[in-house]
XYZ file of C-alpha atoms in Angstrom:
762
model
C -3.593 8.322 -11.791
C -4.742 9.569 -8.528
C -3.591 11.728 -6.315
C -3.864 12.518 -2.596
C -3.119 15.521 -1.455
C -2.660 17.381 2.075
C -6.242 18.966 3.458
C -5.911 22.249 2.319
C -5.801 23.505 6.340
C -2.580 23.220 6.145
C -1.138 24.700 3.107
C -0.221 27.465 5.045
C -0.305 30.065 2.288
C -0.648 32.822 4.801
C 2.672 32.188 6.724
C 5.312 33.604 4.172
C 5.158 36.643 6.559
C 7.779 34.899 8.424
C 9.791 34.028 5.854
C 10.684 37.634 5.566
C 10.294 38.151 8.971
C 13.573 35.916 9.399
C 15.811 38.131 6.666
C 14.855 41.215 8.383
C 15.932 39.634 11.430
C 19.385 38.553 10.376
C 19.810 41.935 8.478
C 19.265 43.476 11.811
C 21.392 40.926 14.156
C 23.895 41.697 11.291
C 24.115 45.509 11.514
C 23.696 45.341 15.024
C 26.994 42.959 15.303
C 28.459 45.569 13.210
C 27.687 48.731 15.160
C 27.878 47.555 18.981
C 31.618 47.909 19.794
C 33.574 45.738 22.178
C 32.024 43.819 24.959
C 28.833 41.835 25.022
C 25.597 43.821 24.059
C 22.058 42.179 25.700
C 19.851 43.372 22.670
C 22.078 42.365 20.229
C 24.062 39.230 21.837
C 21.113 38.069 23.850
C 17.756 38.722 22.192
C 18.665 39.241 18.458
C 20.684 36.429 18.529
C 17.932 33.842 20.300
C 15.063 35.578 17.743
C 17.341 34.416 14.835
C 17.190 31.199 15.741
C 13.794 30.468 17.183
C 11.690 32.395 14.176
C 13.624 29.856 11.661
C 12.657 27.080 14.164
C 8.784 28.122 13.896
C 9.074 28.092 10.397
C 10.396 24.321 10.117
C 7.526 22.947 12.254
C 4.922 24.667 10.381
C 6.691 22.922 7.495
C 6.207 19.493 9.369
C 2.854 20.402 10.477
C 1.661 21.124 6.834
C 3.248 17.233 5.741
C 1.659 16.037 8.840
C 4.901 14.798 9.592
C 5.240 12.370 7.053
C 8.696 13.752 5.332
C 11.952 12.235 7.079
C 13.540 14.980 5.198
C 11.374 18.259 6.691
C 11.406 16.322 10.357
C 14.976 15.487 10.561
C 15.700 19.088 9.723
C 13.317 20.486 11.896
C 14.563 18.583 15.059
C 18.225 19.783 13.636
C 17.272 23.425 14.208
C 15.241 23.213 16.984
C 18.103 21.795 18.878
C 20.513 24.324 17.645
C 18.291 27.074 18.621
C 17.822 25.413 22.374
C 21.759 25.443 22.431
C 22.488 28.743 21.551
C 19.767 30.142 23.482
C 21.540 28.038 26.381
C 25.018 29.507 25.699
C 24.186 33.078 25.420
C 21.753 33.333 28.620
C 24.619 30.990 30.737
C 27.581 33.046 29.437
C 29.224 35.050 31.950
C 29.470 39.141 31.807
C 32.552 38.895 29.850
C 31.044 36.437 27.314
C 32.780 33.568 28.348
C 31.105 29.630 28.602
C 32.805 26.499 30.193
C 33.988 24.022 27.702
C 32.141 21.566 27.094
C 28.683 22.675 28.582
C 25.088 21.414 27.874
C 24.748 23.798 24.878
C 27.616 21.403 22.987
C 24.785 18.545 23.514
C 22.150 20.529 20.886
C 25.394 21.991 18.466
C 26.456 18.280 18.140
C 22.957 17.253 17.487
C 22.421 19.477 14.636
C 24.806 17.605 12.201
C 23.301 14.111 12.447
C 19.942 15.372 12.241
C 20.863 17.234 9.311
C 22.637 14.455 7.852
C 19.622 12.265 8.201
C 17.632 14.601 6.391
C 19.986 14.958 3.088
C 19.686 11.447 3.358
C 15.837 11.155 3.341
C 16.003 14.064 0.719
C 17.846 12.016 -1.943
C 17.104 8.009 -0.574
C 14.415 6.844 -2.554
C 16.375 8.030 -5.781
C 19.579 6.575 -5.324
C 19.142 2.909 -7.149
C 17.764 4.707 -9.547
C 20.864 6.622 -10.680
C 23.438 5.337 -13.121
C 26.544 3.681 -11.435
C 28.234 6.454 -13.087
C 26.246 9.170 -11.562
C 26.661 7.570 -8.305
C 30.955 7.458 -8.921
C 30.830 11.283 -9.543
C 28.756 11.814 -6.381
C 31.513 10.229 -4.389
C 34.449 11.701 -6.366
C 32.805 15.062 -5.352
C 32.373 14.117 -1.563
C 35.826 12.947 -1.292
C 37.342 16.070 -2.808
C 35.410 18.263 -0.513
C 36.566 16.174 2.310
C 40.001 16.225 1.409
C 40.184 20.217 1.351
C 38.296 20.389 4.597
C 40.730 18.262 5.901
C 43.705 20.036 5.120
C 41.916 23.473 6.288
C 40.920 21.829 9.719
C 44.253 20.248 10.279
C 45.591 23.034 13.017
C 41.932 22.524 14.742
C 42.317 18.938 15.052
C 45.895 19.415 16.552
C 44.794 22.298 18.951
C 41.930 19.933 20.030
C 43.806 16.839 20.924
C 44.427 17.033 24.738
C 44.909 13.348 26.542
C 44.485 14.371 29.919
C 40.805 15.992 29.108
C 39.088 12.845 26.729
C 35.682 13.972 27.033
C 36.814 17.651 25.927
C 38.828 16.138 23.170
C 36.241 14.250 21.679
C 33.715 17.227 21.686
C 36.146 19.400 20.110
C 37.264 16.590 17.272
C 34.046 15.910 16.918
C 32.964 19.660 15.369
C 35.533 19.570 12.610
C 34.183 15.759 11.716
C 30.863 16.462 11.760
C 31.604 19.378 9.249
C 33.706 17.255 7.281
C 31.028 14.853 6.994
C 28.400 17.394 5.948
C 30.364 19.288 3.516
C 31.347 15.869 1.825
C 27.543 14.945 1.328
C 26.760 18.293 0.248
C 29.487 17.885 -2.416
C 28.234 14.209 -3.094
C 24.610 15.622 -3.996
C 25.966 18.505 -6.362
C 28.093 16.157 -8.031
C 24.932 13.985 -8.872
C 22.991 15.808 -11.643
C 20.468 12.991 -11.817
C 19.267 13.605 -8.113
C 15.927 15.622 -8.103
C 15.687 17.349 -4.696
C 12.590 19.869 -5.383
C 11.885 23.304 -5.686
C 14.623 25.572 -4.180
C 17.177 23.235 -3.150
C 20.080 25.230 -3.523
C 18.843 27.457 -1.067
C 19.158 24.566 1.597
C 22.546 23.493 0.339
C 23.932 27.250 0.321
C 22.322 27.288 3.874
C 24.456 24.251 5.072
C 27.800 25.359 3.078
C 27.275 28.960 4.958
C 26.740 26.780 8.081
C 29.819 24.668 7.828
C 31.904 27.669 6.559
C 31.256 29.891 9.871
C 32.020 26.667 11.661
C 35.246 26.409 10.113
C 36.367 30.116 10.176
C 35.259 29.781 14.185
C 37.598 26.843 14.412
C 40.361 28.678 12.908
C 39.952 31.933 14.993
C 39.428 30.197 17.915
C 42.533 28.434 17.768
C 44.289 31.516 16.979
C 42.574 32.804 20.161
C 41.154 35.977 18.515
C 37.252 35.146 18.686
C 35.102 37.257 21.079
C 31.869 36.961 21.564
C 29.836 39.547 18.852
C 31.940 39.387 15.948
C 30.060 39.562 12.701
C 30.972 36.024 12.355
C 28.256 35.101 14.757
C 25.668 36.699 12.058
C 26.915 33.804 9.633
C 25.178 30.844 11.184
C 22.009 33.162 11.281
C 22.094 33.389 7.587
C 22.878 30.007 6.777
C 19.285 29.140 8.647
C 17.620 31.886 7.275
C 18.717 30.073 3.713
C 17.390 27.019 4.650
C 14.441 28.588 6.226
C 13.542 29.299 1.946
C 13.606 26.032 0.965
C 11.862 24.229 3.887
C 9.077 26.542 3.455
C 8.863 25.550 -0.717
C 9.103 21.676 0.578
C 6.531 21.498 2.783
C 4.262 23.065 0.437
C 2.367 20.967 -2.660
C 4.117 21.048 -5.765
C 2.292 22.926 -8.345
C 3.524 21.799 -12.010
C 7.013 20.890 -12.712
C 10.162 21.928 -9.815
C 11.565 25.231 -10.625
C 14.263 24.670 -8.921
C 16.133 21.816 -11.222
C 19.564 22.387 -11.305
C 21.571 23.613 -14.124
C 25.214 22.575 -12.676
C 26.898 21.231 -15.480
C 27.121 17.340 -14.909
C 30.955 16.920 -14.782
C 32.014 20.417 -13.147
C 31.659 19.507 -9.303
C 33.819 16.417 -9.693
C 36.081 18.114 -12.259
C 36.630 20.570 -9.163
C 37.004 17.925 -6.804
C 39.718 16.273 -9.018
C 41.720 19.634 -9.129
C 41.421 19.985 -5.292
C 42.873 16.468 -4.898
C 45.653 16.748 -7.356
C 46.652 20.227 -5.568
C 46.657 18.958 -1.965
C 49.112 16.158 -3.845
C 51.177 18.608 -5.112
C 51.121 20.873 -2.690
C 52.529 18.144 -0.106
C 55.512 17.521 -2.199
C 56.309 20.994 -0.762
C 55.014 21.644 2.689
C 53.479 18.738 4.847
C 49.530 17.833 4.810
C 47.894 15.914 7.119
C 47.787 12.487 6.492
C 43.660 12.504 6.173
C 43.797 14.864 3.613
C 46.647 13.100 1.671
C 44.666 9.825 1.613
C 41.588 11.652 0.810
C 43.031 13.521 -2.160
C 44.123 9.827 -3.342
C 41.017 8.128 -2.913
C 39.486 11.113 -4.678
C 42.055 10.966 -7.996
C 42.016 7.127 -7.809
C 37.984 7.312 -8.243
C 38.152 9.576 -10.693
C 40.260 7.136 -13.204
C 37.860 4.334 -12.584
C 35.845 5.360 -15.591
C 39.027 5.225 -17.572
C 40.221 1.603 -16.843
C 36.454 0.495 -17.255
C 35.641 2.861 -19.513
C 34.593 0.106 -22.191
C 32.693 -2.003 -19.746
C 30.892 0.782 -18.150
C 30.167 2.387 -21.840
C 28.877 -1.040 -22.845
C 26.570 -1.095 -19.297
C 25.197 2.261 -20.089
C 24.569 1.744 -23.597
C 22.122 -0.846 -22.280
C 20.628 0.871 -18.861
C 17.911 2.754 -18.501
C 19.478 5.815 -16.742
C 16.542 6.160 -14.648
C 15.389 3.062 -13.596
C 18.197 0.989 -13.828
C 16.749 -1.725 -16.222
C 17.584 -2.953 -19.439
C 16.565 -0.287 -22.298
C 14.835 -0.949 -25.283
C 18.701 -1.723 -27.026
C 19.036 -4.097 -24.502
C 15.684 -5.880 -25.447
C 16.616 -6.095 -28.765
C 19.826 -7.497 -28.335
C 18.962 -10.265 -26.072
C 15.497 -11.434 -27.423
C 16.461 -12.971 -30.395
C 18.595 -15.487 -28.326
C 15.726 -16.049 -25.689
C 12.716 -16.247 -28.612
C 15.458 -19.209 -30.354
C 15.994 -20.873 -27.720
C 12.112 -21.349 -26.619
C 12.222 -22.652 -30.822
C 14.618 -24.630 -30.439
C 14.015 -26.638 -27.474
C 13.339 -30.424 -27.543
C 9.345 -29.670 -26.844
C 7.772 -27.240 -28.758
C 7.054 -24.124 -26.290
C 5.568 -21.142 -26.402
C 6.641 -17.558 -25.051
C 5.079 -14.278 -24.281
C 6.011 -10.393 -24.763
C 3.925 -8.398 -22.440
C 3.710 -4.910 -22.976
C 2.765 -2.535 -20.175
C 1.685 1.215 -20.246
C 0.528 3.462 -17.046
C -2.878 4.592 -17.263
C -3.107 8.473 -17.388
C 0.963 9.148 -16.326
C 0.801 12.206 -18.051
C -1.607 13.569 -15.308
C 1.486 13.462 -12.812
C 4.031 14.832 -14.842
C 1.855 17.669 -15.882
C 0.088 18.330 -12.067
C 3.123 17.389 -10.350
C 6.014 17.976 -11.822
C 8.682 15.689 -13.933
C 10.332 14.900 -10.733
C 7.430 13.120 -9.120
C 6.818 11.424 -11.889
C 10.558 10.448 -12.373
C 10.483 8.665 -8.636
C 7.092 7.019 -9.699
C 8.884 5.233 -12.773
C 11.380 3.958 -10.222
C 8.648 2.689 -7.607
C 6.538 1.191 -10.844
C 10.018 -0.483 -11.556
C 10.950 -1.922 -8.522
C 7.232 -3.557 -7.852
C 7.480 -4.880 -11.422
C 10.459 -6.597 -11.343
C 9.603 -8.230 -7.582
C 6.149 -9.252 -9.141
C 7.948 -11.268 -12.044
C 8.901 -15.035 -12.382
C 12.879 -15.460 -11.936
C 13.260 -16.168 -15.672
C 11.391 -12.834 -17.056
C 13.226 -9.934 -18.725
C 11.798 -6.612 -17.866
C 13.035 -3.785 -19.700
C 11.966 -0.020 -19.977
C 11.414 1.216 -23.634
C 10.846 4.907 -22.695
C 8.841 7.063 -21.014
C 6.146 5.055 -19.013
C 6.085 1.822 -21.125
C 7.635 -1.307 -19.784
C 7.990 -4.297 -21.853
C 7.983 -7.659 -20.360
C 9.537 -11.075 -22.305
C 8.089 -14.138 -20.671
C 10.155 -17.277 -22.199
C 8.375 -20.877 -22.370
C 4.795 -19.179 -21.434
C 1.449 -19.435 -23.266
C -1.332 -17.404 -23.336
C -2.159 -18.787 -19.992
C 0.646 -18.195 -17.971
C 0.851 -14.615 -19.543
C -2.454 -13.583 -18.167
C -1.834 -14.797 -15.091
C 1.525 -12.688 -14.969
C -0.694 -9.619 -15.885
C -2.872 -9.838 -13.426
C -0.271 -10.429 -11.129
C 1.646 -7.278 -12.382
C -1.681 -5.034 -12.150
C -2.143 -6.487 -8.565
C 1.607 -4.972 -7.585
C 0.633 -1.724 -8.993
C -2.852 -1.291 -7.014
C -1.013 -0.450 -3.839
C -0.898 2.983 -2.899
C 2.846 4.865 -3.775
C 4.264 7.365 -1.374
C 6.062 10.067 -2.784
C 6.981 12.988 -0.379
C 3.790 13.088 1.076
C 1.394 12.698 -1.528
C -0.200 9.220 -1.714
C -0.299 8.064 -5.759
C -2.372 5.813 -7.009
C -2.013 4.036 -10.813
C -2.877 1.534 -12.865
C -1.870 -0.092 -15.955
C -2.954 -1.510 -19.418
C -1.317 -4.616 -20.631
C -0.895 -6.054 -24.214
C 0.121 -9.520 -24.823
C 1.437 -10.700 -28.026
C 2.002 -14.560 -28.676
C 5.454 -16.294 -30.095
C 5.297 -17.981 -32.532
C 1.867 -17.489 -33.696
C 1.455 -13.674 -33.689
C 5.412 -12.733 -34.596
C 8.551 -14.459 -35.275
C 10.914 -11.598 -33.948
C 10.678 -8.744 -31.337
C 9.420 -6.190 -33.572
C 6.401 -7.893 -34.518
C 5.727 -8.995 -31.370
C 6.259 -5.538 -30.227
C 3.988 -4.346 -32.634
C 1.026 -6.444 -31.951
C 1.430 -5.989 -27.758
C 1.088 -2.523 -28.920
C -1.518 -2.642 -30.282
C -3.500 -5.528 -27.638
C -2.243 -2.495 -25.086
C -4.468 -0.189 -26.741
C -7.486 -2.365 -26.770
C -6.789 -2.778 -23.141
C -7.005 0.825 -22.454
C -9.995 1.410 -24.303
C -11.750 -1.665 -23.189
C -10.547 -0.373 -19.534
C -10.047 -4.203 -19.022
C -6.859 -4.355 -17.549
C -5.095 -6.604 -20.367
C -5.669 -7.736 -23.586
C -4.160 -10.502 -25.498
C -3.628 -9.644 -29.081
C -6.262 -11.005 -31.975
C -6.168 -10.646 -35.587
C -9.070 -8.143 -35.586
C -6.937 -5.884 -33.642
C -4.806 -4.787 -36.341
C -7.910 -2.392 -37.998
C -8.966 -1.306 -34.792
C -5.016 0.351 -34.287
C -5.266 1.895 -37.333
C -8.544 3.202 -36.522
C -7.290 4.339 -33.497
C -4.200 5.974 -34.495
C -6.447 7.972 -37.604
C -9.174 8.861 -34.774
C -6.603 10.409 -32.781
C -5.055 12.639 -35.344
C -8.605 14.014 -36.340
C -9.767 14.561 -32.706
C -6.501 16.749 -32.168
C -7.813 18.796 -35.137
C -11.171 18.921 -33.782
C -10.085 20.538 -30.433
C -8.450 23.086 -32.686
C -10.845 23.627 -35.458
C -14.094 23.855 -33.626
C -15.533 20.345 -34.088
C -16.976 20.185 -30.534
C -19.967 20.964 -30.145
C -22.470 21.272 -26.470
C -25.855 19.887 -26.119
C -28.084 20.214 -23.172
C -30.492 18.218 -21.382
C -32.551 19.857 -19.746
C -33.240 18.649 -15.502
C -36.884 18.843 -13.914
C -37.935 19.636 -10.370
C -40.099 16.500 -9.312
C -41.867 18.699 -7.257
C -43.093 21.554 -9.290
C -42.407 20.611 -13.146
C -40.105 23.383 -13.594
C -37.162 23.197 -15.436
C -34.189 24.446 -12.935
C -31.143 23.526 -14.993
C -29.706 21.820 -17.918
C -26.135 19.583 -18.006
C -23.675 20.596 -20.921
C -22.622 17.179 -22.998
C -19.982 17.279 -25.317
C -20.361 16.220 -29.268
C -18.405 15.892 -31.872
C -19.692 17.277 -35.153
C -17.172 14.591 -36.999
C -16.694 16.271 -41.155
C -17.272 12.514 -42.752
C -18.778 10.213 -39.760
C -21.646 12.958 -38.199
C -22.370 13.737 -34.989
C -20.436 11.346 -32.706
C -21.131 10.756 -29.059
C -18.826 10.819 -26.094
C -18.772 6.857 -25.906
C -16.949 7.469 -29.274
C -13.993 9.504 -28.481
C -13.902 10.965 -24.433
C -11.381 7.359 -23.666
C -9.167 8.594 -26.622
C -9.274 12.045 -25.212
C -8.324 10.744 -21.925
C -5.529 8.457 -23.379
C -3.927 11.259 -25.375
C -3.578 14.056 -22.860
C -6.523 15.906 -24.492
C -9.453 15.577 -21.608
C -8.140 18.782 -19.876
C -8.530 21.029 -23.443
C -11.571 19.343 -24.275
C -12.890 19.988 -20.748
C -11.894 23.745 -20.883
C -13.461 24.031 -24.441
C -17.086 22.677 -22.830
C -16.744 24.640 -20.180
C -16.049 28.058 -21.979
C -19.183 26.967 -24.604
C -21.661 26.429 -21.725
C -20.651 29.427 -19.446
C -20.823 31.588 -22.986
C -24.416 30.334 -23.534
C -25.193 30.438 -19.613
C -24.856 34.127 -20.278
C -27.062 34.446 -23.031
C -29.976 32.861 -20.804
C -29.179 35.223 -18.303
C -29.513 38.069 -20.322
C -32.829 36.702 -21.559
C -34.023 36.507 -18.428
C -33.462 32.471 -18.083
C -32.040 31.619 -14.399
C -30.287 28.069 -15.042
C -27.992 26.169 -13.571
C -25.442 24.346 -15.960
C -23.742 21.112 -14.787
C -20.495 20.146 -16.958
C -18.738 16.788 -16.371
C -15.221 17.331 -15.142
C -12.870 14.387 -15.487
C -10.178 13.278 -12.653
C -7.540 14.022 -14.939
C -8.634 17.719 -14.921
C -8.609 17.890 -11.713
C -5.520 16.718 -10.676
C -3.892 20.115 -12.215
C -3.963 21.929 -8.771
C -4.535 24.877 -10.271
C -7.695 23.884 -12.063
C -10.497 25.220 -9.251
C -8.953 28.590 -10.116
C -9.393 28.838 -13.614
C -12.565 27.558 -13.341
C -13.500 30.592 -10.808
C -11.615 32.637 -13.436
C -13.837 31.955 -16.286
C -17.123 32.281 -14.482
C -15.781 35.470 -12.871
C -14.750 36.896 -16.765
C -18.559 36.523 -17.662
C -19.819 38.128 -14.193
C -21.845 35.086 -13.916
C -23.239 34.043 -10.229
C -20.700 31.304 -8.901
C -23.905 29.123 -8.450
C -24.727 29.398 -12.373
C -22.067 26.406 -12.260
C -22.769 22.741 -11.254
C -19.580 20.489 -11.817
C -20.490 16.751 -12.258
C -17.249 14.646 -10.458
C -17.208 10.926 -10.669
C -17.356 8.823 -7.648
C -14.150 6.877 -7.830
C -12.664 10.119 -8.092
C -13.940 11.333 -4.315
C -13.237 8.011 -2.925
C -9.644 7.206 -3.696
C -7.938 10.521 -3.631
C -9.765 11.701 -0.571
C -7.438 14.067 0.787
C -7.026 15.775 -2.598
C -10.935 15.933 -3.500
C -11.485 17.815 -0.176
C -8.990 20.678 -1.151
C -10.228 21.169 -4.316
C -13.948 20.599 -3.591
C -13.611 23.270 -0.655
C -11.563 25.861 -3.110
C -14.607 25.393 -5.150
C -16.848 25.420 -2.557
C -16.022 28.720 -1.205
C -15.981 29.986 -4.650
C -19.588 29.251 -4.488
C -19.584 26.660 -7.024
C -21.910 24.149 -6.464
C -20.597 19.946 -6.704
C -22.729 17.185 -7.770
C -21.375 13.065 -7.832
C -22.483 11.783 -11.057
C -23.261 7.742 -11.461
C -23.829 7.748 -8.010
C -23.626 3.994 -6.817
C -21.983 2.253 -9.960
C -18.565 3.161 -7.774
C -17.282 2.407 -4.162
C -19.381 0.673 -1.993
C -18.061 2.981 1.310
C -20.430 6.324 1.485
C -18.283 7.850 4.465
C -17.091 10.615 1.651
C -20.500 11.675 1.840
C -20.043 13.137 5.366
C -16.861 14.317 4.712
C -16.622 16.346 1.405
C -18.883 18.902 0.329
C -21.264 17.641 -1.664
C -24.467 19.250 -2.753
C -26.191 16.719 -5.322
C -26.142 13.090 -5.870
C -27.191 12.229 -9.422
C -28.385 8.657 -9.081
C -27.087 6.491 -12.209
C -29.504 5.003 -14.513
C -28.614 1.553 -13.791
C -30.812 1.803 -10.485
C -33.732 4.183 -12.191
C -34.234 2.018 -15.550
C -35.553 -1.527 -13.671
C -37.526 0.234 -11.246
C -41.316 -0.730 -12.669
C -40.355 -4.489 -13.158
C -37.926 -4.883 -10.339
C -39.222 -4.299 -6.278
C -35.918 -4.746 -5.316
C -34.420 -2.264 -7.584
C -37.631 0.270 -6.330
C -36.361 -0.295 -3.013
C -33.103 0.426 -3.558
C -33.731 3.895 -5.166
C -35.969 4.641 -2.402
C -33.594 4.052 0.304
C -30.874 5.865 -1.703
C -32.923 9.357 -1.661
C -33.688 8.980 1.663
C -30.552 8.777 2.585
C -29.330 11.666 0.643
C -32.133 13.891 1.768
C -30.905 12.853 5.559
C -27.590 14.210 4.661
C -29.065 17.463 3.240
C -28.100 16.590 -0.357
C -30.392 16.799 -3.720
C -31.070 13.896 -4.995
C -31.546 13.752 -9.118
C -32.463 10.583 -10.983
C -30.685 10.300 -14.461
C -32.323 7.795 -16.959
C -35.769 8.390 -16.581
C -37.722 6.812 -20.026
C -40.948 6.247 -19.035
C -44.154 8.261 -16.964
C -43.961 5.121 -14.531
C -40.430 5.753 -13.558
C -40.772 9.882 -13.557
C -44.151 9.173 -11.300
C -42.508 6.591 -8.920
C -39.590 8.864 -8.597
C -41.518 11.662 -7.218
C -43.696 9.673 -4.990
C -40.202 8.295 -3.267
C -39.673 12.070 -3.037
C -36.768 12.402 -5.556
C -35.972 15.934 -6.196
C -34.794 15.763 -9.768
C -35.486 13.791 -12.857
C -33.789 13.795 -16.110
C -33.694 11.407 -19.146
C -35.239 11.554 -22.545
C -38.767 10.698 -21.185
C -38.669 14.839 -20.926
C -36.086 15.759 -23.765
C -33.022 14.198 -25.488
C -29.495 16.531 -25.229
C -30.427 18.949 -27.962
C -28.846 21.970 -28.966
C -29.407 24.954 -27.249
C -31.120 26.546 -30.060
C -33.940 23.761 -29.877
C -33.849 23.600 -25.718
C -34.822 27.357 -26.229
C -37.672 26.279 -28.476
C -38.181 23.502 -26.110
C -38.129 26.049 -23.127
C -40.851 28.201 -24.872
C -43.131 25.391 -25.449
C -43.082 24.374 -22.273
C -44.084 27.787 -20.908
C -47.147 28.194 -23.287
C -48.765 25.288 -21.648
C -50.895 25.713 -18.631
C -49.820 24.811 -15.468
C -50.366 20.637 -14.159
C -50.902 20.023 -18.313
C -49.822 16.180 -18.461
C -48.082 17.651 -21.730
C -45.997 19.698 -19.497
C -43.953 16.838 -18.578
C -42.623 15.747 -22.087
C -41.875 17.718 -24.937
C -39.556 16.074 -27.150
C -38.336 18.035 -29.960
């Protein structure tokens, strides 16, 4: 799972003072309105009034810039606030000495544009989630919206009556538009509040609260205006400024990257808003038996009560559907699959000609990274989009179900191994395209296990168990998909046992660090070491990374493992520094760790706490992470480089063909993969490729390190090509810290220039 973040230049961490400035202005404006007395006051009614509109607009524009104008909700809201500020500026500067202004005026254009633009922002905010919500949740949302509209229609009846003037069509239309837009805005807000399944980001309550204050101020203004008691300079004028200030808090959070799970998830009980809406609707209908109510209010109240009664009429059908439907994606769930599979498999088995079926079990790779670093709300939106793509890529007669988490099952009737494999490849292709989630470009891949009916199972339970084994085989082999084989049974048992043991190893100090020296090809001096993790297994002995790193990645243990290796390596660096050895320690960092936006700061804190120079640490990052997550990589690497930590690209040359990231990203060193170094002695083309790659690195101002140097021929050739450093078994294999110290001491005792200075195996 790979995530592309915005450039750090646009994070805007230093502009929070604007938020405080907005609230200070609102407070000053409110106090001014309370104190300035009768009649307009230029300082309060012009200058402070204008500032309370334009300073929030500036915050909105900064948020739009930070999101690169890619988020519809932020962009629409920014335009809405800007038009409102422009209208307010025109009104306060164009009014006469008594505070009057002709109606309608150009200011009404800006004021009226605020509403459709803000409604568009709300729609953009929830649009991607609407299809993933259960039908009952959407019904609750509709009940809440209609109930709120009914109440507002009753309150605004005097305004609508007063606004009608058949001799002034334009003035009437504009006068009616204001309460109409307020009614629609409040209805949409209530609909959102009534749908607890919607997650609209951090500090969402400030947006809703700000819009409610804005609409309430409009309603009070309209009622006061109808009574003829409104004057410019009333404390009511501060209400619109307060509403904008609350919205500013939302847009500031919306324009920043999510740093983990959203703290703004709603705690409102699921049925609270619909219940209040129904009570309000009933109240209007009951009151209508005693006092004449507006026709629109009665109709809306009737619709509110009627919609609320639908679940009672269709209760059994709704409950049955909900029991079989996944709430998030709308797909059949595990219960539905178990209920439908027997009939489908029996149909296949009892057909005139014996035909096969297949069960595909699909699991997203490293989905936990998204939930841990971006929040469960982003993870849920990703699952909704994934389910849509899977459904679109499947044959019409296929059954797609979400089993839970990031696991999906696909039942293909009358399909053999060849057809199942073709579908698996099609599904992986469908997921290969980038997903867009609130300004983030998220890439994912999937591992798919395939079990065949009836050869590998005669019911759904057997097929799921064997497809699960095949899926983990696909994950461990990174082949994308795998068809179950009989030997996978033992593999599954071994994997589960190893996973349990690995969890214990992480918490029980069974992980150890070995060090492989890095030699300067120009001077022959040891300039640094690479820290390599090993697992000192209590019964199986010393295990190499190939035996457990993939399992750590799949199970979500990689971040904890990386932290252990980093801590151990940095502690060793302190010991070497105290002993007078100045060695740079390189540590491999997985993409799953780097997805965590707080990890770079955590690394810096670990180095600082040990009072090490930042340059003592070098982080080795894989090439595929740099290429696939260019924006994210730039943000992470820039923060690390600014702290003084060095960056190396590991296994250079084995990933993507584009080399543009070498120009764009802050990198210090390239590590040429051993697959290029080993064949140099016997392959002239391989040697030419190595030489040209070294020249490329030097032309970009980068150091080149050759890995996998296993012979004196390779060592000498690399030195002749101008390679900076070498690392490999010819000099030393990875060894524990104590053995490395003896190795370093032995090298120090030799005379400079001695041939034995190059190779000293322990």
